[in-house]
Short mmCIF file of C-alpha atoms in Angstrom, two decimals:
data_model
loop_
_atom_site.label_atom_id
_atom_site.label_comp_id
_atom_site.label_asym_id
_atom_site.label_seq_id
_atom_site.Cartn_x
_atom_site.Cartn_y
_atom_site.Cartn_z
CA MET A 1 123.70 -185.18 38.11
CA ALA A 2 122.22 -186.35 34.56
CA LEU A 3 119.29 -184.56 33.16
CA PRO A 4 116.02 -186.51 33.33
CA PRO A 5 114.72 -187.09 30.31
CA SER A 6 112.92 -185.04 27.64
CA ASN A 7 109.73 -185.87 26.41
CA GLY A 8 110.50 -183.19 23.53
CA LYS A 9 107.20 -181.15 24.36
CA ILE A 10 107.52 -177.26 25.16
CA VAL A 11 105.21 -175.67 27.38
CA LEU A 12 104.83 -171.60 27.85
CA VAL A 13 103.62 -170.69 30.90
CA SER A 14 103.26 -166.41 31.31
CA GLY A 15 104.78 -164.88 34.03
CA ILE A 16 107.06 -167.62 34.77
CA ASN A 17 108.55 -166.02 37.65
CA GLY A 18 105.05 -165.37 39.71
CA TYR A 19 104.01 -167.48 42.95
CA ILE A 20 101.87 -169.86 40.71
CA ALA A 21 103.65 -169.74 37.80
CA SER A 22 107.04 -170.89 39.30
CA ARG A 23 105.61 -174.20 40.78
CA ILE A 24 103.77 -174.99 37.37
CA GLY A 25 107.29 -174.29 35.98
CA LEU A 26 108.93 -176.52 38.35
CA ASP A 27 106.49 -179.13 38.11
CA LEU A 28 106.69 -179.45 34.24
CA LEU A 29 110.45 -179.56 34.14
CA LYS A 30 110.05 -182.70 36.26
CA LYS A 31 107.83 -184.37 34.18
CA GLY A 32 110.12 -183.91 31.26
CA TYR A 33 108.51 -180.92 29.42
CA THR A 34 111.16 -177.99 28.04
CA LEU A 35 109.52 -174.85 29.90
CA ARG A 36 109.19 -171.74 27.85
CA GLY A 37 108.49 -169.01 30.43
CA THR A 38 107.81 -165.14 29.67
CA LEU A 39 108.90 -162.35 31.96
CA ARG A 40 109.36 -158.68 31.77
CA ASN A 41 112.99 -158.64 32.74
CA TYR A 42 115.95 -161.48 32.67
CA ASN A 43 117.04 -160.30 35.96
CA TYR A 44 113.71 -161.59 37.41
CA ALA A 45 114.52 -165.45 37.00
CA ASP A 46 118.15 -165.26 37.67
CA ALA A 47 117.08 -166.43 41.31
CA LEU A 48 115.17 -169.35 39.88
CA VAL A 49 117.05 -170.47 36.91
CA ASN A 50 120.07 -171.14 39.26
CA GLY A 51 117.75 -172.36 42.21
CA ALA A 52 115.27 -174.19 41.90
CA TYR A 53 115.42 -175.21 38.12
CA ASN A 54 118.92 -175.69 38.11
CA THR A 55 118.74 -179.08 37.33
CA TRP A 56 116.95 -178.25 34.35
CA ARG A 57 118.14 -175.38 32.88
CA GLU A 58 119.13 -176.56 30.00
CA ARG A 59 115.29 -177.11 29.10
CA VAL A 60 114.45 -173.79 30.56
CA GLN A 61 113.77 -171.15 28.12
CA LEU A 62 113.18 -167.29 28.84
CA VAL A 63 111.37 -165.08 26.54
CA ILE A 64 111.11 -161.43 27.39
CA VAL A 65 107.69 -159.76 27.30
CA SER A 66 108.15 -156.04 28.70
CA ASP A 67 104.60 -155.02 27.90
CA MET A 68 101.97 -157.67 27.68
CA ILE A 69 99.41 -155.80 26.02
CA ALA A 70 101.44 -154.92 23.01
CA GLU A 71 100.48 -155.77 19.82
CA GLY A 72 101.66 -159.23 19.03
CA ALA A 73 103.99 -158.99 22.44
CA PHE A 74 103.23 -163.25 22.63
CA ASP A 75 103.80 -163.66 19.14
CA GLU A 76 107.46 -165.02 19.43
CA ALA A 77 106.88 -166.99 22.65
CA VAL A 78 104.18 -169.20 21.30
CA LYS A 79 105.57 -170.80 18.17
CA GLY A 80 106.15 -174.52 18.56
CA VAL A 81 104.55 -174.75 22.13
CA THR A 82 102.15 -177.85 23.04
CA ALA A 83 100.65 -175.87 25.68
CA VAL A 84 100.19 -172.32 26.46
CA ILE A 85 99.57 -171.88 30.60
CA HIS A 86 98.39 -168.07 31.04
CA THR A 87 99.22 -167.25 34.48
CA ALA A 88 100.16 -163.49 33.94
CA SER A 89 98.00 -160.81 35.35
CA PRO A 90 99.01 -156.89 35.75
CA ILE A 91 97.15 -156.54 39.25
CA SER A 92 98.88 -155.51 42.04
CA SER A 93 98.30 -153.47 45.11
CA ASN A 94 99.16 -150.34 43.66
CA ASN A 95 96.63 -150.76 41.14
CA THR A 96 93.78 -148.15 41.92
CA LYS A 97 92.57 -147.47 38.56
CA TRP A 98 90.50 -149.28 36.00
CA ASP A 99 93.06 -148.75 33.17
CA ASP A 100 96.03 -149.89 35.13
CA ALA A 101 94.02 -153.27 36.52
CA VAL A 102 91.19 -154.39 34.28
CA THR A 103 92.08 -153.06 30.69
CA PRO A 104 95.76 -154.75 30.62
CA ALA A 105 94.01 -158.21 32.15
CA VAL A 106 91.72 -158.49 29.23
CA GLN A 107 93.67 -157.16 26.48
CA GLY A 108 96.95 -159.33 27.99
CA SER A 109 94.75 -162.69 27.89
CA LEU A 110 93.39 -162.17 24.43
CA GLY A 111 96.77 -161.31 23.34
CA ILE A 112 98.50 -163.84 24.16
CA LEU A 113 95.07 -166.22 22.79
CA ASN A 114 95.34 -164.30 19.60
CA SER A 115 99.11 -165.05 19.21
CA ALA A 116 98.70 -169.06 20.02
CA TYR A 117 95.50 -168.97 17.53
CA LYS A 118 97.62 -167.54 14.67
CA LEU A 119 101.12 -168.64 15.28
CA ALA A 120 101.77 -171.53 17.46
CA GLY A 121 101.23 -174.06 14.79
CA PRO A 122 99.09 -177.47 14.43
CA GLN A 123 100.95 -179.13 17.29
CA LEU A 124 99.10 -176.80 19.85
CA GLU A 125 96.91 -178.80 21.96
CA SER A 126 95.63 -176.64 24.93
CA PHE A 127 95.18 -173.29 26.31
CA VAL A 128 94.97 -173.01 30.18
CA PHE A 129 93.73 -169.53 31.83
CA THR A 130 94.35 -168.93 35.40
CA SER A 131 91.41 -167.41 36.58
CA SER A 132 90.36 -167.07 40.22
CA VAL A 133 87.38 -167.92 42.65
CA ALA A 134 87.03 -164.09 42.27
CA ALA A 135 85.39 -164.54 39.01
CA VAL A 136 82.75 -166.64 40.63
CA GLN A 137 82.18 -165.53 44.07
CA ASP A 138 79.51 -163.05 45.67
CA PRO A 139 80.13 -162.37 49.32
CA HIS A 140 76.28 -160.62 49.16
CA LYS A 141 75.09 -164.45 48.63
CA VAL A 142 75.95 -165.46 52.42
CA SER A 143 73.88 -168.78 52.32
CA HIS A 144 75.03 -169.64 48.32
CA GLN A 145 77.13 -172.64 47.34
CA PHE A 146 79.20 -171.16 44.21
CA THR A 147 79.89 -173.83 41.65
CA GLU A 148 81.78 -173.20 37.64
CA ALA A 149 78.29 -172.28 36.73
CA ASP A 150 78.45 -169.15 38.68
CA TRP A 151 79.51 -165.78 37.38
CA ASN A 152 80.69 -162.83 39.80
CA GLU A 153 78.28 -160.14 38.92
CA TRP A 154 78.80 -157.38 41.47
CA ALA A 155 82.79 -156.40 40.86
CA VAL A 156 82.36 -154.63 37.54
CA PRO A 157 79.92 -152.05 38.30
CA LYS A 158 81.49 -151.53 41.55
CA ALA A 159 84.87 -151.02 40.02
CA LYS A 160 83.71 -148.92 37.01
CA SER A 161 82.19 -146.51 39.58
CA GLY A 162 85.81 -146.11 41.43
CA GLU A 163 86.13 -148.85 44.15
CA SER A 164 89.34 -149.99 43.73
CA SER A 165 88.60 -152.96 46.09
CA ALA A 166 86.60 -154.52 43.39
CA LEU A 167 89.39 -153.89 40.43
CA TYR A 168 90.72 -157.53 41.22
CA SER A 169 87.69 -159.52 40.88
CA ALA A 170 86.36 -157.23 38.25
CA SER A 171 89.63 -158.10 35.91
CA LYS A 172 89.41 -161.94 36.81
CA THR A 173 86.19 -162.10 35.35
CA LEU A 174 86.06 -159.86 32.18
CA ALA A 175 89.30 -161.20 31.46
CA GLU A 176 87.88 -165.27 32.10
CA ARG A 177 84.73 -163.82 29.97
CA ALA A 178 86.74 -162.33 27.20
CA ILE A 179 88.59 -166.16 27.00
CA TRP A 180 85.28 -167.82 26.56
CA GLU A 181 83.83 -165.52 24.08
CA PHE A 182 87.03 -165.82 21.96
CA GLU A 183 86.35 -169.47 21.78
CA ASP A 184 82.59 -169.12 21.00
CA GLN A 185 83.78 -167.29 18.24
CA LYS A 186 86.78 -168.54 16.74
CA LYS A 187 86.32 -172.03 17.75
CA PRO A 188 90.29 -173.26 17.74
CA LYS A 189 91.22 -176.47 17.27
CA PHE A 190 93.06 -176.66 20.82
CA SER A 191 91.26 -176.61 23.99
CA ILE A 192 90.45 -174.15 26.08
CA SER A 193 90.25 -174.15 29.89
CA THR A 194 90.11 -172.40 32.98
CA VAL A 195 91.38 -172.74 36.67
CA LEU A 196 89.73 -171.06 39.50
CA PRO A 197 91.81 -171.43 42.77
CA GLY A 198 91.45 -169.68 45.71
CA VAL A 199 93.39 -167.83 48.43
CA VAL A 200 96.87 -169.86 47.57
CA THR A 201 99.27 -171.23 50.27
CA GLY A 202 102.34 -173.56 50.05
CA PRO A 203 105.82 -173.16 49.89
CA PRO A 204 107.15 -170.71 47.06
CA THR A 205 109.37 -172.08 44.74
CA GLN A 206 111.82 -169.85 44.89
CA PRO A 207 111.12 -167.15 47.54
CA PRO A 208 112.30 -163.55 46.69
CA ALA A 209 114.90 -162.22 48.13
CA ASN A 210 113.34 -160.04 50.36
CA PRO A 211 110.04 -161.18 52.27
CA ASP A 212 108.34 -157.86 51.56
CA ASP A 213 108.44 -159.43 48.10
CA LEU A 214 106.12 -162.39 48.97
CA ASN A 215 102.81 -162.85 47.19
CA MET A 216 100.27 -161.25 48.86
CA THR A 217 98.17 -164.63 49.77
CA ILE A 218 101.68 -165.93 51.94
CA LYS A 219 102.49 -162.49 53.31
CA PRO A 220 100.10 -163.46 56.46
CA VAL A 221 101.78 -166.39 57.11
CA TRP A 222 104.96 -164.51 57.08
CA GLY A 223 103.67 -161.77 59.06
CA ILE A 224 102.46 -164.40 61.88
CA LEU A 225 105.38 -166.30 61.83
CA SER A 226 107.82 -163.20 61.90
CA GLY A 227 106.18 -161.76 64.88
CA ALA A 228 104.48 -158.46 63.45
CA HIS A 229 101.55 -159.75 65.04
CA SER A 230 102.28 -161.04 68.51
CA GLY A 231 100.64 -160.58 71.25
CA LYS A 232 97.26 -158.81 70.83
CA ARG A 233 98.40 -156.78 67.85
CA GLY A 234 95.87 -157.76 65.50
CA LEU A 235 95.68 -160.22 62.65
CA PRO A 236 95.63 -159.57 58.95
CA PRO A 237 92.42 -159.16 57.61
CA VAL A 238 90.79 -162.57 55.88
CA ILE A 239 91.36 -162.56 52.20
CA GLY A 240 88.16 -162.59 50.08
CA THR A 241 85.92 -165.19 51.41
CA GLY A 242 88.95 -167.27 52.76
CA SER A 243 88.24 -170.27 50.63
CA ILE A 244 92.23 -171.84 50.64
CA ILE A 245 94.28 -174.53 48.49
CA ASP A 246 97.81 -175.48 48.23
CA VAL A 247 99.83 -173.92 45.18
CA ARG A 248 101.02 -177.54 44.24
CA ASP A 249 97.51 -178.59 43.56
CA VAL A 250 96.60 -175.37 41.58
CA SER A 251 99.69 -176.50 39.72
CA ALA A 252 98.75 -179.91 39.30
CA LEU A 253 95.14 -179.17 37.91
CA HIS A 254 96.99 -176.62 35.35
CA ILE A 255 98.81 -179.48 34.23
CA TRP A 256 96.07 -181.81 34.15
CA CYS A 257 94.24 -179.53 32.03
CA ALA A 258 97.07 -179.20 29.37
CA GLU A 259 97.52 -182.66 29.19
CA ASN A 260 93.95 -183.68 28.65
CA PRO A 261 92.63 -181.02 26.11
CA THR A 262 89.43 -183.78 25.19
CA LYS A 263 88.32 -183.94 28.67
CA SER A 264 89.34 -180.58 29.74
CA ASP A 265 87.73 -178.34 26.63
CA GLY A 266 85.24 -176.01 27.74
CA GLN A 267 85.60 -176.47 31.44
CA ARG A 268 85.96 -174.26 34.45
CA TYR A 269 87.78 -175.89 37.20
CA LEU A 270 87.27 -174.22 40.82
CA ILE A 271 89.95 -175.36 43.14
CA THR A 272 89.58 -175.10 46.78
CA ASN A 273 89.62 -177.18 49.72
CA GLY A 274 87.77 -175.38 52.52
CA ARG A 275 87.74 -172.23 54.26
CA ALA A 276 90.41 -170.91 56.85
CA THR A 277 91.38 -167.42 58.41
CA PRO A 278 94.91 -165.67 59.51
CA GLN A 279 93.67 -167.26 63.17
CA ALA A 280 93.71 -170.77 61.69
CA ILE A 281 97.05 -170.09 60.04
CA ALA A 282 98.43 -168.67 64.10
CA ASP A 283 96.86 -171.54 65.35
CA VAL A 284 98.64 -174.42 63.27
CA ILE A 285 101.89 -172.59 63.60
CA ARG A 286 101.32 -172.55 67.55
CA ARG A 287 100.58 -176.24 67.58
CA ALA A 288 103.21 -177.40 65.06
CA TYR A 289 106.08 -175.64 67.19
CA PRO A 290 104.77 -174.97 70.67
CA ASP A 291 107.83 -173.47 71.86
CA ARG A 292 107.84 -170.50 69.48
CA LYS A 293 107.77 -167.51 70.62
CA GLY A 294 106.40 -163.96 69.26
CA LEU A 295 102.80 -165.42 68.04
CA PRO A 296 99.40 -163.74 68.09
CA ASP A 297 97.61 -164.74 71.39
CA GLU A 298 95.35 -167.67 71.05
CA ASN A 299 91.81 -166.51 70.87
CA PRO A 300 88.91 -168.75 71.94
CA GLU A 301 86.44 -167.18 69.60
CA LYS A 302 87.43 -169.31 66.46
CA ASP A 303 86.44 -167.63 63.01
CA TYR A 304 86.94 -171.14 61.23
CA GLU A 305 85.75 -174.70 61.49
CA ALA A 306 87.68 -177.28 63.13
CA ASP A 307 88.00 -179.51 60.30
CA TYR A 308 88.63 -176.24 57.64
CA SER A 309 84.97 -177.03 56.26
CA TRP A 310 82.50 -174.16 54.95
CA PRO A 311 80.42 -173.32 57.89
CA LYS A 312 76.64 -174.80 57.33
CA GLU A 313 74.20 -172.47 55.72
CA ARG A 314 77.00 -170.06 54.64
CA LEU A 315 78.44 -169.16 51.62
CA SER A 316 80.50 -172.14 50.18
CA ILE A 317 82.32 -173.39 47.29
CA ARG A 318 81.65 -176.96 45.56
CA GLU A 319 84.70 -178.85 45.74
CA THR A 320 84.40 -181.65 43.92
CA LYS A 321 85.21 -181.17 40.27
CA ALA A 322 89.17 -180.37 40.62
CA LYS A 323 89.46 -183.33 42.64
CA GLU A 324 87.65 -185.40 40.29
CA ALA A 325 90.00 -184.45 37.66
CA LEU A 326 92.91 -185.02 39.81
CA GLY A 327 91.77 -188.31 40.96
CA ARG A 328 93.35 -187.59 44.52
CA ASP A 329 92.86 -185.86 47.94
CA LEU A 330 93.76 -182.43 48.07
CA ILE A 331 96.62 -181.29 50.19
CA GLY A 332 95.31 -180.26 53.66
CA PHE A 333 95.25 -176.69 55.36
CA GLU A 334 97.61 -177.64 57.80
CA THR A 335 100.25 -179.45 55.67
CA SER A 336 100.02 -176.67 53.53
CA ILE A 337 100.83 -174.21 56.32
CA VAL A 338 103.76 -176.11 58.32
CA ASP A 339 105.06 -176.65 54.60
CA THR A 340 105.07 -172.62 53.87
CA VAL A 341 106.51 -171.71 57.29
CA ASP A 342 109.49 -174.61 56.56
CA MET A 343 110.28 -173.00 53.27
CA LEU A 344 110.24 -169.27 54.82
CA GLU A 345 111.72 -170.22 57.97
CA ARG A 346 115.08 -171.38 56.25
CA PHE A 347 115.18 -169.05 53.72
CA TYR A 348 114.52 -165.74 55.87
CA ALA A 349 116.34 -167.32 58.55
CA ARG A 350 118.25 -163.83 58.65
CA TYR A 351 114.97 -161.91 59.27
CA LEU A 352 113.74 -163.73 62.30
CA SER A 353 114.81 -162.65 65.16
CA GLY A 354 115.76 -165.45 68.21
CA GLU A 355 112.52 -165.37 69.67
CA ASN A 356 110.97 -166.34 66.71
CA LEU A 357 112.84 -169.10 66.05
#
């Protein structure tokens, strides 16, 4: 198969083996870019390069960044790139302390931004940062419609007081604030924008070999599909406030920001497409695959709206800005879940018992 034509431009994506980053990388390759991705270990990218990226492997460059908060960690990676898309984040369910979650998130984001500012070169047009709705939402404001003008004010004090459940929100909030403070102080010639997705679903670009290593927002889909929540065992909890968005739309918005530096400069973009819950995931799978056994029992007490919209007079998110930027409707929740299930079913068939197929 002939390699699709190159556009001669290099885009750096940090944390390339991540769920969102790997999709961004694939879409960039399809558009003709050379992809430069950072990761902590070459082994993390073997399956990706030999799998989803194989057609374009000649245009895939990998740079090891073993410690993203080390001085000059990204200095070599940024040289000569047209855009930087920073998705890498040190947060994980194992991080229960401020110094393990918040500090590296802030320092790592400022580190790659400083490297870009000093060393990327005059061809650099844009810097796009992956933030989160967690940097905006306050679940205590039960009837507020959140927009890009809002900031999370509750998570930082909670995290500082030792509440580990607030660490993710605090890390995203402070990392994004640091990005904007940098722009205000340095006034770089390249654009800076941030993308704030909700709970991301949709087919992984290259699923990990073991489903235990799936992204935390995909694990509920796998758990329901694989029978871990069959019958009356109970469903996994709602993640955050239940805001939903497909990974392919998240990727498209990152790339739009990178390719439209004049329009995106200085802008935050919330990207969600309504609200859904694990009960909604189970119901979608049940309708799409009526013969499948091992699913959770149907619950007539629905905890979501039939059209996956935000409940009236409850917490919600204004979703217009990202749609206007992309100039199209976003991928619907049901399509996102069915496409995810199709991918997981093909990739993890050996893990599924006969009654789940």
